[in-house]
mmCIF file of C-alpha atoms in Angstrom:
data_model
loop_
_atom_site.group_PDB
_atom_site.id
_atom_site.type_symbol
_atom_site.label_atom_id
_atom_site.label_comp_id
_atom_site.label_asym_id
_atom_site.label_seq_id
_atom_site.Cartn_x
_atom_site.Cartn_y
_atom_site.Cartn_z
ATOM 1 C CA MET A 1 -31.599 -13.355 30.412
ATOM 2 C CA ALA A 2 -32.217 -12.776 26.710
ATOM 3 C CA ASN A 3 -29.354 -11.449 24.661
ATOM 4 C CA ALA A 4 -28.637 -10.602 21.025
ATOM 5 C CA TYR A 5 -25.718 -10.021 18.695
ATOM 6 C CA THR A 6 -25.106 -6.962 16.550
ATOM 7 C CA PRO A 7 -22.017 -5.381 14.982
ATOM 8 C CA GLY A 8 -20.903 -2.162 16.629
ATOM 9 C CA LEU A 9 -18.821 0.966 16.478
ATOM 10 C CA LYS A 10 -15.506 0.757 18.292
ATOM 11 C CA VAL A 11 -14.328 3.449 20.674
ATOM 12 C CA THR A 12 -11.230 2.226 22.447
ATOM 13 C CA GLY A 13 -7.959 3.670 23.673
ATOM 14 C CA ALA A 14 -6.062 0.387 23.432
ATOM 15 C CA SER A 15 -6.508 -1.715 20.322
ATOM 16 C CA ARG A 16 -4.341 -3.766 18.004
ATOM 17 C CA ILE A 17 -5.000 -2.298 14.567
ATOM 18 C CA GLN A 18 -4.246 -3.918 11.221
ATOM 19 C CA LYS A 19 -4.642 -2.114 7.924
ATOM 20 C CA ARG A 20 -4.558 -3.989 4.612
ATOM 21 C CA ARG A 21 -3.080 -1.668 1.975
ATOM 22 C CA ARG A 22 -3.756 -3.224 -1.412
ATOM 23 C CA LEU A 23 -3.411 -2.185 -5.053
ATOM 24 C CA PRO A 24 -6.472 -2.460 -7.334
ATOM 25 C CA ILE A 25 -4.319 -4.434 -9.816
ATOM 26 C CA LEU A 26 -1.114 -6.442 -9.529
ATOM 27 C CA GLY A 27 2.000 -4.323 -9.227
ATOM 28 C CA GLU A 28 5.141 -3.984 -7.139
ATOM 29 C CA VAL A 29 5.518 -3.947 -3.351
ATOM 30 C CA LEU A 30 8.019 -1.282 -2.256
ATOM 31 C CA VAL A 31 8.636 -2.208 1.399
ATOM 32 C CA ASN A 32 9.858 -5.236 3.344
ATOM 33 C CA LEU A 33 8.546 -7.278 6.233
ATOM 34 C CA GLY A 34 9.289 -5.512 9.508
ATOM 35 C CA ASP A 35 9.766 -2.044 7.988
ATOM 36 C CA VAL A 36 8.557 0.817 10.187
ATOM 37 C CA LEU A 37 6.380 3.177 8.150
ATOM 38 C CA THR A 38 4.916 6.662 8.348
ATOM 39 C CA PRO A 39 1.590 7.648 6.717
ATOM 40 C CA GLU A 40 3.055 9.378 3.645
ATOM 41 C CA MET A 41 5.351 6.488 2.671
ATOM 42 C CA PRO A 42 4.378 4.543 -0.514
ATOM 43 C CA VAL A 43 4.070 0.806 0.095
ATOM 44 C CA ALA A 44 3.132 -0.421 -3.406
ATOM 45 C CA LYS A 45 2.837 0.901 -6.948
ATOM 46 C CA ALA A 46 1.375 -0.196 -10.271
ATOM 47 C CA MET A 47 0.564 1.101 -13.736
ATOM 48 C CA ILE A 48 -3.119 1.173 -14.646
ATOM 49 C CA PRO A 49 -3.658 0.669 -18.396
ATOM 50 C CA GLY A 50 -4.855 3.815 -20.155
ATOM 51 C CA ASN A 51 -8.306 4.150 -21.682
ATOM 52 C CA PRO A 52 -8.788 2.634 -25.163
ATOM 53 C CA GLN A 53 -9.934 4.983 -27.927
ATOM 54 C CA THR A 54 -11.675 3.403 -30.921
ATOM 55 C CA ILE A 55 -11.079 5.036 -34.330
ATOM 56 C CA ASN A 56 -13.198 4.216 -37.368
ATOM 57 C CA ILE A 57 -10.570 4.362 -40.136
ATOM 58 C CA SER A 58 -12.779 3.082 -42.967
ATOM 59 C CA ASN A 59 -15.279 5.878 -42.307
ATOM 60 C CA ALA A 60 -12.553 8.515 -42.054
ATOM 61 C CA LEU A 61 -11.022 7.451 -45.389
ATOM 62 C CA SER A 62 -14.306 6.427 -47.068
ATOM 63 C CA CYS A 63 -12.893 3.016 -47.938
ATOM 64 C CA GLU A 64 -13.788 -0.614 -47.388
ATOM 65 C CA ALA A 65 -12.738 -2.189 -44.089
ATOM 66 C CA GLU A 66 -10.538 -4.790 -45.782
ATOM 67 C CA ASP A 67 -8.582 -2.014 -47.568
ATOM 68 C CA ILE A 68 -7.455 -0.020 -44.508
ATOM 69 C CA GLU A 69 -4.163 -1.931 -44.226
ATOM 70 C CA LEU A 70 -3.146 -0.419 -47.577
ATOM 71 C CA TYR A 71 -3.306 3.067 -46.064
ATOM 72 C CA MET A 72 -1.829 2.507 -42.590
ATOM 73 C CA VAL A 73 1.266 4.625 -41.875
ATOM 74 C CA LYS A 74 1.525 3.296 -38.315
ATOM 75 C CA LYS A 75 1.858 -0.333 -37.272
ATOM 76 C CA GLN A 76 0.447 -2.101 -34.240
ATOM 77 C CA GLY A 77 2.631 -1.276 -31.255
ATOM 78 C CA ASP A 78 3.812 2.085 -32.634
ATOM 79 C CA PRO A 79 3.586 5.143 -30.362
ATOM 80 C CA VAL A 80 1.364 7.912 -31.707
ATOM 81 C CA LYS A 81 0.776 11.562 -30.838
ATOM 82 C CA LYS A 82 -2.527 13.400 -30.737
ATOM 83 C CA GLY A 83 -3.267 14.738 -34.239
ATOM 84 C CA GLU A 84 -0.659 12.477 -35.878
ATOM 85 C CA PRO A 85 -1.910 10.540 -38.951
ATOM 86 C CA ILE A 86 -2.199 6.795 -38.468
ATOM 87 C CA ALA A 87 -3.642 6.173 -41.945
ATOM 88 C CA VAL A 88 -3.388 8.245 -45.152
ATOM 89 C CA GLN A 89 -5.233 7.724 -48.443
ATOM 90 C CA LYS A 90 -3.546 9.583 -51.284
ATOM 91 C CA SER A 91 -5.368 10.621 -54.436
ATOM 92 C CA PHE A 92 -4.532 11.958 -57.878
ATOM 93 C CA ILE A 93 -4.951 15.522 -56.600
ATOM 94 C CA SER A 94 -2.727 14.928 -53.572
ATOM 95 C CA ALA A 95 -0.072 13.431 -55.854
ATOM 96 C CA ILE A 96 0.019 16.747 -57.723
ATOM 97 C CA PHE A 97 -0.594 19.296 -54.989
ATOM 98 C CA GLY A 98 0.816 17.522 -51.942
ATOM 99 C CA ASP A 99 -0.290 15.526 -48.907
ATOM 100 C CA ARG A 100 -2.458 18.343 -47.580
ATOM 101 C CA PHE A 101 -5.097 17.173 -50.053
ATOM 102 C CA ALA A 102 -4.866 13.530 -48.967
ATOM 103 C CA SER A 103 -7.533 11.895 -46.755
ATOM 104 C CA LYS A 104 -6.129 11.326 -43.282
ATOM 105 C CA CYS A 105 -7.197 9.542 -40.145
ATOM 106 C CA GLU A 106 -5.525 11.096 -37.096
ATOM 107 C CA SER A 107 -5.091 9.829 -33.569
ATOM 108 C CA PRO A 108 -7.386 11.652 -31.094
ATOM 109 C CA VAL A 109 -4.953 11.112 -28.193
ATOM 110 C CA ASP A 110 -1.359 10.357 -27.308
ATOM 111 C CA GLY A 111 -0.785 6.659 -26.846
ATOM 112 C CA VAL A 112 0.063 3.387 -28.586
ATOM 113 C CA LEU A 113 -1.634 1.874 -31.635
ATOM 114 C CA GLU A 114 -2.822 -1.322 -29.975
ATOM 115 C CA HIS A 115 -5.001 -2.996 -32.594
ATOM 116 C CA VAL A 116 -6.037 -2.684 -36.246
ATOM 117 C CA SER A 117 -8.928 -4.713 -37.703
ATOM 118 C CA ALA A 118 -9.484 -5.280 -41.416
ATOM 119 C CA VAL A 119 -12.867 -6.816 -40.483
ATOM 120 C CA THR A 120 -14.399 -3.813 -38.733
ATOM 121 C CA GLY A 121 -12.234 -1.142 -40.328
ATOM 122 C CA GLN A 122 -11.397 0.195 -36.901
ATOM 123 C CA ALA A 123 -8.255 0.714 -34.830
ATOM 124 C CA ILE A 124 -7.673 1.083 -31.094
ATOM 125 C CA VAL A 125 -5.255 3.578 -29.600
ATOM 126 C CA ARG A 126 -4.487 2.955 -25.919
ATOM 127 C CA GLU A 127 -3.837 6.078 -23.858
ATOM 128 C CA PRO A 128 -0.664 6.116 -21.701
ATOM 129 C CA ALA A 129 -0.709 3.996 -18.560
ATOM 130 C CA MET A 130 -1.406 5.861 -15.324
ATOM 131 C CA PRO A 131 0.883 5.291 -12.322
ATOM 132 C CA ILE A 132 -0.785 4.722 -8.957
ATOM 133 C CA GLN A 133 0.672 4.359 -5.484
ATOM 134 C CA VAL A 134 -0.754 3.072 -2.225
ATOM 135 C CA MET A 135 0.460 4.931 0.846
ATOM 136 C CA ALA A 136 0.949 3.509 4.315
ATOM 137 C CA TYR A 137 -1.826 5.762 5.764
ATOM 138 C CA ILE A 138 -0.826 5.029 9.395
ATOM 139 C CA ASN A 139 2.311 4.859 11.499
ATOM 140 C CA GLY A 140 3.051 1.170 11.928
ATOM 141 C CA THR A 141 5.099 -1.895 11.070
ATOM 142 C CA VAL A 142 4.755 -4.167 8.032
ATOM 143 C CA SER A 143 3.444 -7.451 9.450
ATOM 144 C CA GLU A 144 2.641 -9.223 6.166
ATOM 145 C CA ILE A 145 3.551 -8.929 2.482
ATOM 146 C CA LEU A 146 0.775 -9.528 -0.050
ATOM 147 C CA ASP A 147 2.687 -10.673 -3.120
ATOM 148 C CA ARG A 148 2.468 -8.028 -5.888
ATOM 149 C CA GLU A 149 -0.624 -6.589 -4.186
ATOM 150 C CA GLY A 150 0.371 -4.684 -1.063
ATOM 151 C CA VAL A 151 1.013 -5.129 2.641
ATOM 152 C CA VAL A 152 -0.616 -5.445 6.038
ATOM 153 C CA ILE A 153 0.466 -2.730 8.481
ATOM 154 C CA GLU A 154 0.052 -3.266 12.212
ATOM 155 C CA THR A 155 0.082 -0.814 15.078
ATOM 156 C CA SER A 156 -1.310 -0.375 18.581
ATOM 157 C CA GLY A 157 -3.206 2.605 19.908
ATOM 158 C CA ALA A 158 -6.597 4.281 19.993
ATOM 159 C CA PHE A 159 -9.252 3.334 17.465
ATOM 160 C CA ILE A 160 -12.474 5.336 17.161
ATOM 161 C CA GLN A 161 -15.208 4.786 14.600
ATOM 162 C CA GLY A 162 -17.739 7.432 13.607
ATOM 163 C CA ILE A 163 -21.208 6.983 12.217
ATOM 164 C CA PHE A 164 -20.741 9.013 9.010
ATOM 165 C CA GLY A 165 -18.011 10.881 7.167
ATOM 166 C CA VAL A 166 -16.854 12.408 3.900
ATOM 167 C CA GLY A 167 -13.358 12.933 2.540
ATOM 168 C CA GLY A 168 -10.513 10.473 2.146
ATOM 169 C CA GLU A 169 -7.439 9.400 4.078
ATOM 170 C CA ARG A 170 -5.505 12.156 5.845
ATOM 171 C CA ASP A 171 -3.218 12.516 8.829
ATOM 172 C CA GLY A 172 -2.306 15.295 11.228
ATOM 173 C CA ILE A 173 -2.075 16.365 14.856
ATOM 174 C CA LEU A 174 -5.276 16.248 16.922
ATOM 175 C CA LYS A 175 -6.325 19.664 18.246
ATOM 176 C CA VAL A 176 -9.225 19.877 20.711
ATOM 177 C CA VAL A 177 -10.824 23.342 20.484
ATOM 178 C CA VAL A 178 -13.892 22.890 22.710
ATOM 179 C CA ASP A 179 -14.254 22.318 26.445
ATOM 180 C CA SER A 180 -16.881 19.579 26.328
ATOM 181 C CA GLY A 181 -18.707 17.201 24.044
ATOM 182 C CA GLU A 182 -21.812 19.401 24.317
ATOM 183 C CA GLU A 183 -20.112 22.545 22.992
ATOM 184 C CA ILE A 184 -20.834 23.633 19.414
ATOM 185 C CA LEU A 185 -17.855 24.029 17.075
ATOM 186 C CA THR A 186 -18.165 27.545 15.667
ATOM 187 C CA ALA A 187 -15.918 29.389 13.216
ATOM 188 C CA GLU A 188 -14.597 31.593 16.061
ATOM 189 C CA LYS A 189 -12.877 28.580 17.648
ATOM 190 C CA ILE A 190 -10.782 27.985 14.507
ATOM 191 C CA ASP A 191 -7.732 30.079 13.682
ATOM 192 C CA ALA A 192 -4.386 29.872 11.877
ATOM 193 C CA SER A 193 -3.032 27.491 14.534
ATOM 194 C CA CYS A 194 -5.394 24.841 13.128
ATOM 195 C CA GLU A 195 -3.455 24.616 9.855
ATOM 196 C CA GLY A 196 -2.511 20.989 9.209
ATOM 197 C CA LYS A 197 -4.459 19.860 12.288
ATOM 198 C CA ILE A 198 -7.393 17.521 12.830
ATOM 199 C CA ILE A 199 -9.885 19.656 14.748
ATOM 200 C CA ILE A 200 -11.923 18.013 17.526
ATOM 201 C CA GLY A 201 -15.268 19.713 18.111
ATOM 202 C CA GLY A 202 -18.193 18.930 20.375
ATOM 203 C CA SER A 203 -21.871 18.544 19.559
ATOM 204 C CA LEU A 204 -22.007 20.147 16.122
ATOM 205 C CA MET A 205 -19.694 21.314 13.343
ATOM 206 C CA THR A 206 -21.426 24.357 11.887
ATOM 207 C CA GLY A 207 -21.322 25.348 8.221
ATOM 208 C CA PRO A 208 -19.168 28.436 8.915
ATOM 209 C CA ALA A 209 -16.791 26.285 10.982
ATOM 210 C CA ILE A 210 -16.346 23.849 8.098
ATOM 211 C CA ARG A 211 -15.577 26.675 5.693
ATOM 212 C CA LYS A 212 -13.165 28.323 8.160
ATOM 213 C CA ALA A 213 -11.321 25.026 8.679
ATOM 214 C CA HIS A 214 -11.066 24.719 4.895
ATOM 215 C CA GLU A 215 -9.673 28.263 4.626
ATOM 216 C CA VAL A 216 -6.969 27.822 7.292
ATOM 217 C CA GLY A 217 -5.833 24.481 5.833
ATOM 218 C CA ALA A 218 -7.032 22.054 8.505
ATOM 219 C CA ARG A 219 -6.774 18.370 7.631
ATOM 220 C CA GLY A 220 -10.036 17.265 9.192
ATOM 221 C CA ILE A 221 -12.871 17.861 11.659
ATOM 222 C CA VAL A 222 -14.359 15.380 14.109
ATOM 223 C CA ALA A 223 -17.573 16.366 15.942
ATOM 224 C CA GLY A 224 -20.778 14.851 17.256
ATOM 225 C CA GLY A 225 -23.018 15.939 14.429
ATOM 226 C CA VAL A 226 -23.552 18.076 11.360
ATOM 227 C CA ILE A 227 -26.615 19.666 9.786
ATOM 228 C CA ASP A 228 -27.356 17.960 6.469
ATOM 229 C CA LYS A 229 -27.984 21.307 4.763
ATOM 230 C CA ASP A 230 -24.575 22.652 5.867
ATOM 231 C CA LEU A 231 -22.831 19.547 4.543
ATOM 232 C CA VAL A 232 -24.595 19.711 1.172
ATOM 233 C CA GLU A 233 -23.764 23.418 0.841
ATOM 234 C CA TYR A 234 -20.088 22.751 1.507
ATOM 235 C CA LEU A 235 -19.851 19.772 -0.852
ATOM 236 C CA GLY A 236 -21.946 21.333 -3.592
ATOM 237 C CA PHE A 237 -24.012 18.174 -4.050
ATOM 238 C CA ASP A 238 -26.255 15.866 -2.059
ATOM 239 C CA ILE A 239 -24.966 12.661 -0.494
ATOM 240 C CA GLY A 240 -26.456 9.476 -1.926
ATOM 241 C CA VAL A 241 -26.397 5.889 -0.685
ATOM 242 C CA ALA A 242 -23.104 4.939 -2.333
ATOM 243 C CA VAL A 243 -19.701 4.856 -0.665
ATOM 244 C CA THR A 244 -18.399 8.217 0.549
ATOM 245 C CA GLY A 245 -14.721 9.070 0.943
ATOM 246 C CA HIS A 246 -13.920 10.003 -2.667
ATOM 247 C CA GLU A 247 -15.217 13.573 -2.523
ATOM 248 C CA ASN A 248 -12.926 16.162 -4.104
ATOM 249 C CA ILE A 249 -12.467 18.214 -0.937
ATOM 250 C CA PRO A 250 -9.261 19.119 0.951
ATOM 251 C CA ILE A 251 -10.625 18.226 4.381
ATOM 252 C CA THR A 252 -12.085 15.076 5.947
ATOM 253 C CA LEU A 253 -15.256 15.429 8.047
ATOM 254 C CA ILE A 254 -16.331 12.779 10.567
ATOM 255 C CA VAL A 255 -19.421 12.804 12.787
ATOM 256 C CA THR A 256 -19.475 10.400 15.708
ATOM 257 C CA GLU A 257 -23.176 10.561 16.586
ATOM 258 C CA GLY A 258 -25.343 11.520 13.603
ATOM 259 C CA PHE A 259 -27.077 14.348 11.746
ATOM 260 C CA GLY A 260 -28.162 17.315 13.837
ATOM 261 C CA ASN A 261 -26.937 19.002 16.993
ATOM 262 C CA ILE A 262 -26.021 15.855 18.934
ATOM 263 C CA PRO A 263 -23.511 15.982 21.816
ATOM 264 C CA MET A 264 -20.477 13.783 21.319
ATOM 265 C CA ALA A 265 -20.626 10.753 23.610
ATOM 266 C CA HIS A 266 -18.710 11.431 26.837
ATOM 267 C CA LYS A 267 -16.521 8.374 26.342
ATOM 268 C CA THR A 268 -15.580 9.446 22.813
ATOM 269 C CA TYR A 269 -14.884 13.061 23.778
ATOM 270 C CA ASP A 270 -12.872 12.113 26.864
ATOM 271 C CA LEU A 271 -10.734 9.736 24.813
ATOM 272 C CA LEU A 272 -10.088 12.320 22.086
ATOM 273 C CA LYS A 273 -9.350 14.944 24.767
ATOM 274 C CA SER A 274 -6.710 12.639 26.274
ATOM 275 C CA LEU A 275 -5.130 12.278 22.814
ATOM 276 C CA ASP A 276 -4.893 16.044 22.196
ATOM 277 C CA GLY A 277 -1.601 16.865 20.453
ATOM 278 C CA MET A 278 -0.960 13.330 19.198
ATOM 279 C CA HIS A 279 -0.572 12.291 15.568
ATOM 280 C CA ALA A 280 -3.627 10.618 14.040
ATOM 281 C CA SER A 281 -4.797 9.160 10.743
ATOM 282 C CA ILE A 282 -8.415 9.640 9.687
ATOM 283 C CA ASN A 283 -10.636 8.403 6.868
ATOM 284 C CA GLY A 284 -14.197 9.550 6.183
ATOM 285 C CA ALA A 285 -15.134 6.620 3.908
ATOM 286 C CA THR A 286 -18.605 5.368 4.843
ATOM 287 C CA GLN A 287 -20.932 2.693 3.550
ATOM 288 C CA ILE A 288 -24.004 1.837 5.606
ATOM 289 C CA ARG A 289 -25.521 -0.835 3.387
ATOM 290 C CA ALA A 290 -23.913 -4.131 2.313
ATOM 291 C CA GLY A 291 -20.190 -4.241 3.059
ATOM 292 C CA VAL A 292 -20.430 -1.771 5.942
ATOM 293 C CA MET A 293 -17.565 0.718 6.287
ATOM 294 C CA ARG A 294 -17.278 3.325 8.995
ATOM 295 C CA PRO A 295 -15.214 6.508 9.194
ATOM 296 C CA GLU A 296 -12.298 6.110 11.571
ATOM 297 C CA ILE A 297 -9.727 7.898 13.700
ATOM 298 C CA ILE A 298 -6.516 5.966 14.423
ATOM 299 C CA VAL A 299 -3.969 7.270 16.926
ATOM 300 C CA PRO A 300 -0.917 4.962 17.067
ATOM 301 C CA ASP A 301 0.769 4.731 20.479
ATOM 302 C CA ASP A 302 3.387 2.086 21.198
ATOM 303 C CA SER A 303 3.018 2.656 24.938
ATOM 304 C CA VAL A 304 -0.535 1.281 25.185
ATOM 305 C CA VAL A 305 -1.055 -2.236 26.480
ATOM 306 C CA VAL A 306 -3.540 -4.275 24.487
ATOM 307 C CA GLN A 307 -5.145 -7.005 26.581
ATOM 308 C CA GLU A 308 -5.519 -10.259 24.693
ATOM 309 C CA GLY A 309 -9.075 -11.519 24.600
ATOM 310 C CA ALA A 310 -10.477 -8.139 25.621
ATOM 311 C CA VAL A 311 -12.379 -7.736 22.359
ATOM 312 C CA ASN A 312 -16.117 -7.129 22.637
ATOM 313 C CA ASP A 313 -17.890 -10.221 21.281
ATOM 314 C CA GLY A 314 -20.911 -8.275 20.075
ATOM 315 C CA GLU A 315 -23.453 -9.554 22.595
ATOM 316 C CA MET A 316 -26.146 -7.240 23.949
ATOM 317 C CA GLU A 317 -28.149 -7.501 27.141
ATOM 318 C CA ALA A 318 -29.971 -5.142 29.483
ATOM 319 C CA GLY A 319 -27.787 -2.103 30.181
ATOM 320 C CA THR A 320 -25.667 -2.408 27.003
ATOM 321 C CA LEU A 321 -24.856 0.940 25.391
ATOM 322 C CA ILE A 322 -26.013 1.113 21.759
ATOM 323 C CA ARG A 323 -26.564 3.650 18.986
ATOM 324 C CA CYS A 324 -29.580 3.841 16.675
ATOM 325 C CA ILE A 325 -28.559 3.716 13.005
ATOM 326 C CA ARG A 326 -31.945 4.249 11.322
ATOM 327 C CA GLU A 327 -34.794 6.732 11.568
ATOM 328 C CA PRO A 328 -36.666 7.919 13.559
ATOM 329 C CA TYR A 329 -33.900 7.771 16.205
ATOM 330 C CA PHE A 330 -30.872 7.866 13.887
ATOM 331 C CA GLY A 331 -27.658 8.739 15.738
ATOM 332 C CA GLN A 332 -29.162 8.687 19.242
ATOM 333 C CA LEU A 333 -27.433 6.858 22.064
ATOM 334 C CA ALA A 334 -29.475 4.504 24.215
ATOM 335 C CA GLU A 335 -29.281 1.659 26.706
ATOM 336 C CA VAL A 336 -30.938 -1.714 26.219
ATOM 337 C CA VAL A 337 -33.901 -2.170 28.580
ATOM 338 C CA ASP A 338 -34.916 -5.674 27.530
ATOM 339 C CA LEU A 339 -34.940 -8.027 24.551
ATOM 340 C CA PRO A 340 -38.359 -9.688 24.068
ATOM 341 C CA PRO A 341 -37.866 -13.087 22.387
ATOM 342 C CA GLU A 342 -41.079 -13.072 20.327
ATOM 343 C CA LEU A 343 -41.420 -11.545 16.855
ATOM 344 C CA ARG A 344 -43.362 -8.287 16.527
ATOM 345 C CA VAL A 345 -45.047 -6.656 13.526
ATOM 346 C CA VAL A 346 -43.490 -3.255 12.693
ATOM 347 C CA GLU A 347 -44.849 -0.361 10.604
ATOM 348 C CA THR A 348 -43.654 -1.911 7.343
ATOM 349 C CA GLY A 349 -45.689 -5.038 8.059
ATOM 350 C CA ALA A 350 -42.630 -7.211 8.589
ATOM 351 C CA ARG A 351 -42.339 -9.519 11.592
ATOM 352 C CA VAL A 352 -38.980 -8.876 13.250
ATOM 353 C CA ARG A 353 -37.193 -9.231 16.560
ATOM 354 C CA ILE A 354 -37.319 -6.018 18.543
ATOM 355 C CA MET A 355 -35.792 -4.473 21.630
ATOM 356 C CA ASN A 356 -36.882 -1.867 24.123
ATOM 357 C CA ILE A 357 -34.311 0.852 24.627
ATOM 358 C CA LYS A 358 -33.984 3.962 26.808
ATOM 359 C CA LEU A 359 -32.848 7.038 24.870
ATOM 360 C CA ARG A 360 -29.976 8.851 26.558
ATOM 361 C CA ASN A 361 -31.056 12.379 25.618
ATOM 362 C CA THR A 362 -34.719 12.180 26.737
ATOM 363 C CA GLY A 363 -34.965 9.129 28.987
ATOM 364 C CA GLU A 364 -37.866 7.891 26.849
ATOM 365 C CA VAL A 365 -38.257 4.126 26.443
ATOM 366 C CA VAL A 366 -39.001 3.180 22.835
ATOM 367 C CA THR A 367 -39.238 -0.008 20.800
ATOM 368 C CA VAL A 368 -37.028 -0.545 17.735
ATOM 369 C CA PRO A 369 -36.072 -3.494 15.502
ATOM 370 C CA ARG A 370 -32.789 -5.087 16.575
ATOM 371 C CA ALA A 371 -31.417 -4.497 13.068
ATOM 372 C CA ASN A 372 -31.756 -0.732 13.653
ATOM 373 C CA VAL A 373 -29.044 -0.484 16.303
ATOM 374 C CA GLU A 374 -25.363 -1.144 16.706
ATOM 375 C CA LEU A 375 -23.074 -1.601 19.665
ATOM 376 C CA ILE A 376 -20.634 0.982 20.878
ATOM 377 C CA GLU A 377 -17.735 -1.322 21.656
ATOM 378 C CA GLU A 378 -15.408 -0.620 24.561
#
């Protein structure tokens, strides 16, 4: 029987999870091998150099570039304050009436005078370095130290990937507020008890529900789908094709199925329902193009037994459960009917390998390129 390979979304209650927590530049690792961590614990820190500010001293003093060293009152390496003179050109008038009549070149920012050039007549003031920290993000154990970069944290538990999300890394207690994966998450289902929680909805997170969750201080929402218009209204801008996850919002939103009123897959809902009340870490970061990233829900649980070799190898055959990841069936669940081996010409004119799939919601059998689907891994 014909088969194919495609990457897929994972929805599993028992997985060995490793998270690489790495600084963007070299710094200092703050934990040791074997340390048991919680999400809010810092694991590494560094100082990011401040922005350089270029100052044209020769223009400010109306002098030749090679003469600026005669007027410098600060040396390379000296700290400077915003508005503090770094070069002063005195004149006959200033000698009589005081320095307020002298030509001055002042620093535009606080920082350090990093460089002075008698060739260009310019100086560079470097703004103060900015401290950054990388947090653990999940409950787990340090399994590897990345020298001066970060750590690898390992845990066991449930691992669920969504199809799209916004908002960064957050953690909280899972709270299921609907009775099925088909039920719409409305604002009425959210109250003060959702503060600090990750709300689990059903088929759709409505615009009012998102705003209510924001108001009560929820940490996140996970549901089957969202209306694009509601999401844009909440964010205040449209979502492009770049990486999401850096939006300046206090709540992380994850959809497991796609855009629209799409019921959450039974397997996904049942798993989340069984995890109700447990501590989870979520991240809405998504990138669908090169370097694919998916939003995720991680629920550490030391009691789960992870079977070695039980990882899905990515093969598809008739009966395999998949999800469409491009239009016109974006977000829909389906089963593979068959995998014709020959190439077919699609609407774009390209010759590609295709598959026939049966859509879960309508029972219709349609043909799609194999590149337009992904597995839902057990």
